[in-house]
Tab-separated table of C-alpha atoms and ligand atoms in Angstrom:
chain	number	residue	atom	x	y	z
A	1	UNK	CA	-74.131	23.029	25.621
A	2	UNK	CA	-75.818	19.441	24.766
A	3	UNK	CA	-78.619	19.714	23.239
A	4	UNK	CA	-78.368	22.762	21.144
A	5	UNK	CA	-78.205	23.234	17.467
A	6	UNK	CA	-76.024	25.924	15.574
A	7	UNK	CA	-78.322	28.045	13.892
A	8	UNK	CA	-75.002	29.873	12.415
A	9	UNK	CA	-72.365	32.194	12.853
A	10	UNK	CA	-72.484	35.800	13.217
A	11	UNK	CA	-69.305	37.860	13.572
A	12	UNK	CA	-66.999	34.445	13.687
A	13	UNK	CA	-69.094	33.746	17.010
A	14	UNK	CA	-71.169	30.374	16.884
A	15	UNK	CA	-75.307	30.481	17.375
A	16	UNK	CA	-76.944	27.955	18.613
A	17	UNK	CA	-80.434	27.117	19.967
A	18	UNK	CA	-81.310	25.034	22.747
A	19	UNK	CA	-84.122	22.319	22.034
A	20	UNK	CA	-86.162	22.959	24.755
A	21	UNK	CA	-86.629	26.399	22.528
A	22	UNK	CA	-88.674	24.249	20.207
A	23	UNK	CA	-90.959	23.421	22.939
A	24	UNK	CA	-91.369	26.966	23.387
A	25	UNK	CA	-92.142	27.983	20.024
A	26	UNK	CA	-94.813	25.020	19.455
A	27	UNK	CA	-96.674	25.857	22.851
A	28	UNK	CA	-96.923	29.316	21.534
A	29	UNK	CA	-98.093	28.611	18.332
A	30	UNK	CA	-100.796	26.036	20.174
A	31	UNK	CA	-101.800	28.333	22.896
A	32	UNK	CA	-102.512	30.952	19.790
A	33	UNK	CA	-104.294	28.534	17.537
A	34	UNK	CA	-106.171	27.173	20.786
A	35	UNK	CA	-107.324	31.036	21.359
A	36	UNK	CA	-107.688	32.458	18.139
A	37	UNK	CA	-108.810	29.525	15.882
A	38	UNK	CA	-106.799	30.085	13.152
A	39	UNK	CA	-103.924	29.037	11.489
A	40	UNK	CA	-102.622	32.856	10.858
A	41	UNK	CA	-103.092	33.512	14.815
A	42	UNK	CA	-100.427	31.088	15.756
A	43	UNK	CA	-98.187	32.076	12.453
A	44	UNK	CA	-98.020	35.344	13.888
A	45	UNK	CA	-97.673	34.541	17.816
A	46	UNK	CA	-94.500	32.562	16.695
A	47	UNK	CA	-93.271	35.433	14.294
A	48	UNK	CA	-93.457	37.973	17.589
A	49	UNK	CA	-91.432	34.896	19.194
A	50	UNK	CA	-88.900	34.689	16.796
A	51	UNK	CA	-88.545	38.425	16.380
A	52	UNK	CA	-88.416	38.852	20.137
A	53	UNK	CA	-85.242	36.179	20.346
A	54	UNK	CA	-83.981	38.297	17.700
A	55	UNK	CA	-83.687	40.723	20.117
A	56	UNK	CA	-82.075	38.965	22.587
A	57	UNK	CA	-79.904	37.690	19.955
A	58	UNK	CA	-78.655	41.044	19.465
A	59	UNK	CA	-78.151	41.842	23.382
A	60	UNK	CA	-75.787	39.400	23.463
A	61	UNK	CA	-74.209	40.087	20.273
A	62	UNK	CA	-74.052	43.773	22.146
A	63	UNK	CA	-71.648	41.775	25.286
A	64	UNK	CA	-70.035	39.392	22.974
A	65	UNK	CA	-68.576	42.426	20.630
A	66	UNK	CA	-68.099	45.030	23.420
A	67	UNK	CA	-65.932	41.705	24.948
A	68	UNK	CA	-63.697	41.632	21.555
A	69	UNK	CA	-63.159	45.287	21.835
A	70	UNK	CA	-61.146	44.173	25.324
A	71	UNK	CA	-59.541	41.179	23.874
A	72	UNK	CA	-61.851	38.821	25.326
A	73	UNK	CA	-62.933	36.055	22.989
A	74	UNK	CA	-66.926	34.843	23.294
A	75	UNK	CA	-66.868	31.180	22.954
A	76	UNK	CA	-70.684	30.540	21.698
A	77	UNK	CA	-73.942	32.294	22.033
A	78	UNK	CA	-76.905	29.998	22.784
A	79	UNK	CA	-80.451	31.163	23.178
A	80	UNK	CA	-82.505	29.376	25.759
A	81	UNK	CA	-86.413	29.862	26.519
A	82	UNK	CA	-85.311	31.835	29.222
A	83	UNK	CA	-83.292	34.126	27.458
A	84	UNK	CA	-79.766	34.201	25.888
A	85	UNK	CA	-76.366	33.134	26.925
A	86	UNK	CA	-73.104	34.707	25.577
A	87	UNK	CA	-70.190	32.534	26.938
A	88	UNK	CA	-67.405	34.795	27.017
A	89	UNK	CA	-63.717	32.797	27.663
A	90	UNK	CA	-63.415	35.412	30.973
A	91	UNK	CA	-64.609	37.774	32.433
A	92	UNK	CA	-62.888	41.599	32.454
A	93	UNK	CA	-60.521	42.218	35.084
A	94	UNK	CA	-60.683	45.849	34.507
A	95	UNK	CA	-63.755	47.053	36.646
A	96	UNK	CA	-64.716	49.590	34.073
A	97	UNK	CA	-64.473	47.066	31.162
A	98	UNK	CA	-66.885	44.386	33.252
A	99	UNK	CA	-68.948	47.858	33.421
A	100	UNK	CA	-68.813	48.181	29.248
A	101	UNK	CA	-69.173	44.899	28.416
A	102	UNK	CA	-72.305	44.687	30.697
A	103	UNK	CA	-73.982	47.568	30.087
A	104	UNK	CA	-73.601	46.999	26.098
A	105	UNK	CA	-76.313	44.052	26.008
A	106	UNK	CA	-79.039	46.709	27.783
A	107	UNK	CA	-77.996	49.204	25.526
A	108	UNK	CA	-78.672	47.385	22.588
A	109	UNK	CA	-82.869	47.690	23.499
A	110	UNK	CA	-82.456	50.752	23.925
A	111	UNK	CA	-81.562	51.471	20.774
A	112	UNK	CA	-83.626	49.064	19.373
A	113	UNK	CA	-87.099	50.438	21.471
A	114	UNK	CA	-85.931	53.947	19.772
A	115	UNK	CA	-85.630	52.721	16.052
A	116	UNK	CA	-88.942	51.115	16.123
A	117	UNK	CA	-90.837	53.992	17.938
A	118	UNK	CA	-89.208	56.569	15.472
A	119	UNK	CA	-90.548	54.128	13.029
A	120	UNK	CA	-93.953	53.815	15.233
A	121	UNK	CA	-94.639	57.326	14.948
A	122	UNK	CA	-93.365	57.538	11.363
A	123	UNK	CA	-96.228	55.160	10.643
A	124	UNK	CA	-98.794	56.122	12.519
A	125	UNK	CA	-98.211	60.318	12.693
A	126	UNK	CA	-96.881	60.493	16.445
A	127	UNK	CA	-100.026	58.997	17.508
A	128	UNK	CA	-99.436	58.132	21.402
A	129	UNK	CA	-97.804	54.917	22.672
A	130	UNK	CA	-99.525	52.128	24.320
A	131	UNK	CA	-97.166	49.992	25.658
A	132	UNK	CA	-99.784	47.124	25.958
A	133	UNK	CA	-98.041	43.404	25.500
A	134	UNK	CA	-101.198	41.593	25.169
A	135	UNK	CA	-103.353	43.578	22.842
A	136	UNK	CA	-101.284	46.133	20.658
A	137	UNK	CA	-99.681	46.202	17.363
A	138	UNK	CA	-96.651	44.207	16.493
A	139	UNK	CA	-94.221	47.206	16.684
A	140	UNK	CA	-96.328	48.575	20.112
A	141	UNK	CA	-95.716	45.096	21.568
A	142	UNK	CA	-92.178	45.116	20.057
A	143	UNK	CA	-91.417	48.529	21.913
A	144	UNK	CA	-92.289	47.691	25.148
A	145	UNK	CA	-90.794	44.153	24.798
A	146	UNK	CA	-87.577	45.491	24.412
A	147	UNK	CA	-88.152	48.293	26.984
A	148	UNK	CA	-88.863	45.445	29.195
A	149	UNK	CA	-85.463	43.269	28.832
A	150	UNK	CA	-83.553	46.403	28.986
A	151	UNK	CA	-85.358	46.477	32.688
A	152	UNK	CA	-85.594	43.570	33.655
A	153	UNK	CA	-81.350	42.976	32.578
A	154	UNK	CA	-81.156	46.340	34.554
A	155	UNK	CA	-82.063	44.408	37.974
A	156	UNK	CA	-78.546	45.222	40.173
A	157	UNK	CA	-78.986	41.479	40.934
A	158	UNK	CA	-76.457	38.700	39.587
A	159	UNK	CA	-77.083	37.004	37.170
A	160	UNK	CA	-78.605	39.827	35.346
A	161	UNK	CA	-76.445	42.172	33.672
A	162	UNK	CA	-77.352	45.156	36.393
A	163	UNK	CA	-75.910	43.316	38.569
A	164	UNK	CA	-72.006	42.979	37.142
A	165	UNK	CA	-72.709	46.831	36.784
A	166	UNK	CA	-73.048	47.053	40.536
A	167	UNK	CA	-69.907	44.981	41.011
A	168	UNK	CA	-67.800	46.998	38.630
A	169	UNK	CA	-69.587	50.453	40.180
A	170	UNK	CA	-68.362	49.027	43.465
A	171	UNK	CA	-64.700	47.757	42.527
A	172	UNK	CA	-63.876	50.856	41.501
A	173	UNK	CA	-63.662	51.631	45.291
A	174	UNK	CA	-62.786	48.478	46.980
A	175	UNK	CA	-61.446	45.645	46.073
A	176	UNK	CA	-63.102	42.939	44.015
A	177	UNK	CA	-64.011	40.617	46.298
A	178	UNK	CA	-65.707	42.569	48.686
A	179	UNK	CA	-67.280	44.563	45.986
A	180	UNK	CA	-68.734	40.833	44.586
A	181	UNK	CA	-69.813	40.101	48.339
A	182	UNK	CA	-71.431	42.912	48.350
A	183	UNK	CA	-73.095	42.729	45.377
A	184	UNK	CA	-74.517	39.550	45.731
A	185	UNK	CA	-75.874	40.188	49.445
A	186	UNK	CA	-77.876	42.808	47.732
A	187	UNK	CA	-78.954	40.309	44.799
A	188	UNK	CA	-79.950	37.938	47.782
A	189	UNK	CA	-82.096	40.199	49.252
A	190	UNK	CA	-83.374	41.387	46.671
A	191	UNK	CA	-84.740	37.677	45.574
A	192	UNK	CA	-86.136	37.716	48.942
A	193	UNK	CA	-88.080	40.640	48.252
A	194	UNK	CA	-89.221	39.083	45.058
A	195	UNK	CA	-90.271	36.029	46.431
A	196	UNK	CA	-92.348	37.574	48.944
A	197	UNK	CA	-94.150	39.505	46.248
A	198	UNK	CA	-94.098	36.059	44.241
A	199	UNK	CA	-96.434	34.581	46.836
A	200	UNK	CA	-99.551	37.322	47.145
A	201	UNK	CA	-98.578	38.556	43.459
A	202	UNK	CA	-97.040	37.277	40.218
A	203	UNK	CA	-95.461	33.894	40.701
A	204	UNK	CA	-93.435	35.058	37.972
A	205	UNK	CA	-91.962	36.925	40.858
A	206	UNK	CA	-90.814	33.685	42.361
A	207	UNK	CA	-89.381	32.009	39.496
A	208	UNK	CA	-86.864	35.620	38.811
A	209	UNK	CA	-86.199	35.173	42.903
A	210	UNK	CA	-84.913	31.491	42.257
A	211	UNK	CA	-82.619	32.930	39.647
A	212	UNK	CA	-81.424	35.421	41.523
A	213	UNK	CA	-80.831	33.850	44.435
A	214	UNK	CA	-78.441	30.859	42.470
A	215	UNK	CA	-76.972	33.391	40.380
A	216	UNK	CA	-75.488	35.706	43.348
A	217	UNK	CA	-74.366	32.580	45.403
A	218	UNK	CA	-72.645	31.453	42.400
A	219	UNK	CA	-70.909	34.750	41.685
A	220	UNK	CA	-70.059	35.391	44.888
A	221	UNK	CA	-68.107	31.399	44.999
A	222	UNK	CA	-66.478	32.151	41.675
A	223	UNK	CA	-65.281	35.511	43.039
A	224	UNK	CA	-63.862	34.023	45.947
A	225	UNK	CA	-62.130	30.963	44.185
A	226	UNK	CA	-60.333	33.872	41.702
A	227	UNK	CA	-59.160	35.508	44.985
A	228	UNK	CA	-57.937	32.513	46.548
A	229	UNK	CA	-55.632	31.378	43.600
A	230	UNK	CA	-54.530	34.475	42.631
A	231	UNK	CA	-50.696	35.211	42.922
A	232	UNK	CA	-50.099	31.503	43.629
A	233	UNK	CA	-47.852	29.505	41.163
A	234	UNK	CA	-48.951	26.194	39.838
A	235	UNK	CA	-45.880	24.322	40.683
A	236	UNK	CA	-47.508	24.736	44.838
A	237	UNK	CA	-50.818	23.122	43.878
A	238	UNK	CA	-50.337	20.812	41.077
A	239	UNK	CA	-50.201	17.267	41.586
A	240	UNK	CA	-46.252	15.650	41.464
A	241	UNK	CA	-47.188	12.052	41.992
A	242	UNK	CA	-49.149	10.128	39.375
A	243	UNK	CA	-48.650	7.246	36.858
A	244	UNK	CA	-48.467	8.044	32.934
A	245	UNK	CA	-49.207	5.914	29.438
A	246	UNK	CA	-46.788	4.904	27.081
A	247	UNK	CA	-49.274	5.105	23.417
A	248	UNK	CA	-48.379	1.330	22.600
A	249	UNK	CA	-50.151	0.536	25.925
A	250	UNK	CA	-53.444	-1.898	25.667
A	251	UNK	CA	-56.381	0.033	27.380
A	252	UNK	CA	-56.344	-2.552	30.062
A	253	UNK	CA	-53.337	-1.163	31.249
A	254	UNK	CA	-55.060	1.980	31.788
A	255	UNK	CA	-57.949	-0.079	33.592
A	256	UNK	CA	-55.403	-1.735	35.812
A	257	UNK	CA	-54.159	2.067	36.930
A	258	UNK	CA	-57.230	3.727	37.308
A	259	UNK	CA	-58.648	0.547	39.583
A	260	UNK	CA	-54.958	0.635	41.478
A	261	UNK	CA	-55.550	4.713	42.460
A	262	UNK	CA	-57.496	7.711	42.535
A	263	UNK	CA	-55.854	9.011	39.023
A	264	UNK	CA	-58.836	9.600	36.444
A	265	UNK	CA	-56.868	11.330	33.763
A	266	UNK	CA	-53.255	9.876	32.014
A	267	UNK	CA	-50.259	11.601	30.737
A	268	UNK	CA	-49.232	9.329	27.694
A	269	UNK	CA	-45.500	9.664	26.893
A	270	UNK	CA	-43.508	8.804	23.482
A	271	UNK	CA	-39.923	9.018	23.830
A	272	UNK	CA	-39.800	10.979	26.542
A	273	UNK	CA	-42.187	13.502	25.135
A	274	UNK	CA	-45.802	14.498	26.351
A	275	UNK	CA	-47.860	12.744	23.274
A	276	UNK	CA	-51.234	12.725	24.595
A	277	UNK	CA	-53.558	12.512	27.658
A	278	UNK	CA	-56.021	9.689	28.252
A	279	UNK	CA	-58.859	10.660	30.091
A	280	UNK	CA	-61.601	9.033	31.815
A	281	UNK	CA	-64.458	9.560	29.858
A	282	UNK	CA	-62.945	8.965	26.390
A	283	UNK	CA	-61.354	5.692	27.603
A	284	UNK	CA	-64.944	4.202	28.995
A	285	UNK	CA	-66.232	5.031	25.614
A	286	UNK	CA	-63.573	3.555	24.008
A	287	UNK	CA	-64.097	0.448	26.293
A	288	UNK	CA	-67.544	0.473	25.356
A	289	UNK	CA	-66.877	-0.011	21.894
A	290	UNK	CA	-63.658	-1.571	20.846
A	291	UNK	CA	-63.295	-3.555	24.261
A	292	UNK	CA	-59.649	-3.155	26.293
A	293	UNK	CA	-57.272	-4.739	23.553
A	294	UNK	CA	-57.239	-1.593	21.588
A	295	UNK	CA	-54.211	0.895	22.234
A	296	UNK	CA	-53.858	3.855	24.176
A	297	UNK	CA	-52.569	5.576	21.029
A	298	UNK	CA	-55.891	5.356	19.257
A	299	UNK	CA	-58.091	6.730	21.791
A	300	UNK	CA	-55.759	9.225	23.617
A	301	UNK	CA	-56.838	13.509	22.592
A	302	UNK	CA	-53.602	14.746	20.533
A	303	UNK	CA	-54.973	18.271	20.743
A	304	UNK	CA	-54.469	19.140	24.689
A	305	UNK	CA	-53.439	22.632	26.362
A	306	UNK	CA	-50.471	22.553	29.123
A	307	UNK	CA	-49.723	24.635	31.851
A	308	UNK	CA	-46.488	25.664	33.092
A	309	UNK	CA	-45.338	25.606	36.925
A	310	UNK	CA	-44.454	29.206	36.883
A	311	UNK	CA	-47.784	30.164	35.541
A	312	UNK	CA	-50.471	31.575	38.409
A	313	UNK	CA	-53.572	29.101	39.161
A	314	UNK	CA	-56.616	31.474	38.892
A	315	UNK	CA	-55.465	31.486	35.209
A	316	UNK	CA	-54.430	28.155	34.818
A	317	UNK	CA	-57.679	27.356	36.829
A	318	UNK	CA	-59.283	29.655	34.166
A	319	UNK	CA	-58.119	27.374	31.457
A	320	UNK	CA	-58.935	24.158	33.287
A	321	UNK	CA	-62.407	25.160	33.651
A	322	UNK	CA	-62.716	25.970	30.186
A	323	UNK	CA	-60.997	23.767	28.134
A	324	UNK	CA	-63.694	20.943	28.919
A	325	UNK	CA	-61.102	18.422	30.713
A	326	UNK	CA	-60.145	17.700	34.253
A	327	UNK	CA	-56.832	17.868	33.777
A	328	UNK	CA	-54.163	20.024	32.244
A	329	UNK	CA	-50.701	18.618	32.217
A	330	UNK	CA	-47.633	20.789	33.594
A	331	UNK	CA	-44.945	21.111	31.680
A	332	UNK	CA	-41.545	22.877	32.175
A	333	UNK	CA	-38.936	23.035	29.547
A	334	UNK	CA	-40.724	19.946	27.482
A	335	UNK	CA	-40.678	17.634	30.513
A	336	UNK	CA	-43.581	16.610	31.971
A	337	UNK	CA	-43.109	17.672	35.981
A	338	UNK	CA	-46.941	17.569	37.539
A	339	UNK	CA	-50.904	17.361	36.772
A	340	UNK	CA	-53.523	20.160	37.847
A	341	UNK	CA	-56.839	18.785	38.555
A	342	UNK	CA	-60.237	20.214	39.700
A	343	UNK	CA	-60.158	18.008	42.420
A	344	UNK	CA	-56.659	19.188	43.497
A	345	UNK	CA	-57.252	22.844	43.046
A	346	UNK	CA	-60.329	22.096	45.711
A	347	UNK	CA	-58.526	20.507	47.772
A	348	UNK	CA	-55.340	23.483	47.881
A	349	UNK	CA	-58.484	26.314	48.078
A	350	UNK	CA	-59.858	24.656	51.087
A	351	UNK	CA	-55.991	24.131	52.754
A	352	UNK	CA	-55.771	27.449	52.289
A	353	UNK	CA	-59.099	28.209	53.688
A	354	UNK	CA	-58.401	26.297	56.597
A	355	UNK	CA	-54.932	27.833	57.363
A	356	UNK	CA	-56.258	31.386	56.767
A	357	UNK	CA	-59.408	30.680	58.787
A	358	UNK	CA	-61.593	33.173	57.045
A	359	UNK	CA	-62.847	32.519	53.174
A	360	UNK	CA	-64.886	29.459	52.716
A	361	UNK	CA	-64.842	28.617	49.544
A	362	UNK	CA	-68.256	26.610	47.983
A	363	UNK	CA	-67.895	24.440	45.109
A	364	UNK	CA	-70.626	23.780	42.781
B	1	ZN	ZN1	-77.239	40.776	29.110
């Protein structure tokens, strides 16, 4: 994500934090120091910060490792004002793993709301709980903090983690699709509901609603895209005509081809042999700073994944969406034979829709 640091790396998984977090953490400390007066009020405000994002630090540790258990790599972990973000490379396709790997983040407050009231009532000899967030002790507030993101992720709404638990609950009976459909509707009402409340209660009601509400409509595309490529080859949607590079190329050359078609991404073959792929953004920069007389060779990524035309497209597509290009070159037997691109795979999805006459996909 731009605009994030890495704080480190736990467990071989990169941590980063957003810098908007900063913002959070000095309006804190203000707000405290503005209320309290005193240097040691907004020390400790921004401790109960930091050891709250610990917390959700550790809920997404909880998905990222449950996710490694499955063979499912997590490619960062990046903690945002409104929460965290474990980016796992895919999602489950095993209902009952989706249902692990969700419910593991969750579980992790649970556990952790336990070990500090077992060390609450260690303290204070099982005196009673008050789960007061405004005005109790730093493990009181702690407890019910966690108590409330193991809630609030609870919610059977995408894109909280109750609702993938819904989804797998439901694909256990019927198939994914309609179990995501599902799903989401029930998210979407649900952020009606909440918005409703939002307006004659908590507007934090309506800011969870808007959430909701773009997290089950994106689900619900993403669910439908998967069951639109699935069991289709590359080789039917990838693209067979398009111009390639040779590395001792000028980048004007690549200017001249990009003005002369629609092509945004290049193929650049040595001998024969797929070297290298130009693509749009790294040539503008390139033009930007060394002008076009510069060669293709210089500027062109060496380190590029293929697909093959045998391979099916909701994994290829997978890959494509992952892998931070446009474009993934198809290969077959070391010869270069087509090009997948977003844009293509659109296009094919909404042939498809069109022939079928019933899904309609929505791309975001
Ligand atoms: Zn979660």
């Amino acid at each position: 994500m731009k605009w994030s640091w890495k704080l480190g790396k736990i467990a071989g998984i990169g941590v980063y934090m957003h810098a908007t977090f900063l913002i959070l953490i000095a309006w804190i400390g203000y707000a405290e120091w503005r209320q309290a007066g005193s240097l040691a009020a907004a020390a400790a405000g921004i401790g109960f910060i930091l050891a709250l994002f610990g917390c959700v630090l550790l809920h997404e540790l909880g998905h990222a490792l449950t996710a490694r258990r499955y063979g499912i790599k997590t490619r960062d972990i990046t903690l945002l004002p409104i929460g965290g973000l474990a980016r796992l490379e895919r999602m489950p396709d095993e209902p009952l793993q989706e249902l692990w790997v969700a419910l593991a983040g969750p579980a992790v407050n649970a556990v952790i709301a336990v070990v500090l009231l077992a060390g609450y009532w260690l303290v204070s000899g099982l005196a009673p709980l008050s789960l007061d967030l405004v005005g109790g002790s730093f493990l009181q507030r702690m407890i019910a903090v966690n108590l409330l993101l193991m809630g609030f992720n609870l919610l059977p709404a995408f894109p909280m983690d109750g609702g993938r638990v819904l989804r797998a609950l439901l694909a256990t009976r019927m198939d994914y699709l309609k179990a995501t459909r599902t799903a989401a509707s029930l998210g979407q009402a649900m952020a009606f509901l909440f918005g409703f409340l939002g307006f004659f209660g908590n507007p934090f009601l309506l800011f969870i609603a808007f959430f909701v509400w773009i997290g089950a409509g994106q689900e619900a595309s993403a669910a439908e895209m998967r069951a639109a490529l699935g069991g289709i080859p590359v080789s039917r949607a990838m693209v067979t005509d398009f111009r390639t590079l040779s590395p001792h190329d000028p980048l004007a050359r690549a200017v001249e081809l990009i003005l002369a078609g629609s092509q945004q991404d290049f193929p650049v073959i040595d001998n024969g042999r797929l070297a290298g792929v130009l693509t749009r953004a790294d040539l503008l920069l390139a033009l930007a700073r060394q002008g076009q007389s510069s060669l293709v060779s210089d500027v062109m990524r060496r380190d590029f994944q293929v697909a093959e035309p045998s391979e099916m497209l909701d994994t290829a597509f997978a890959r494509l969406q992952n892998c931070g290009c446009r474009t993934l070159p198809v290969e077959s037997r070391n010869q270069l034979v087509g090009l997948l691109t977003m844009d293509n795979v659109g296009e094919f999805v909404l042939i498809q829709a069109a022939l079928s006459g019933v899904a309609k996909p929505a791309f975001r």
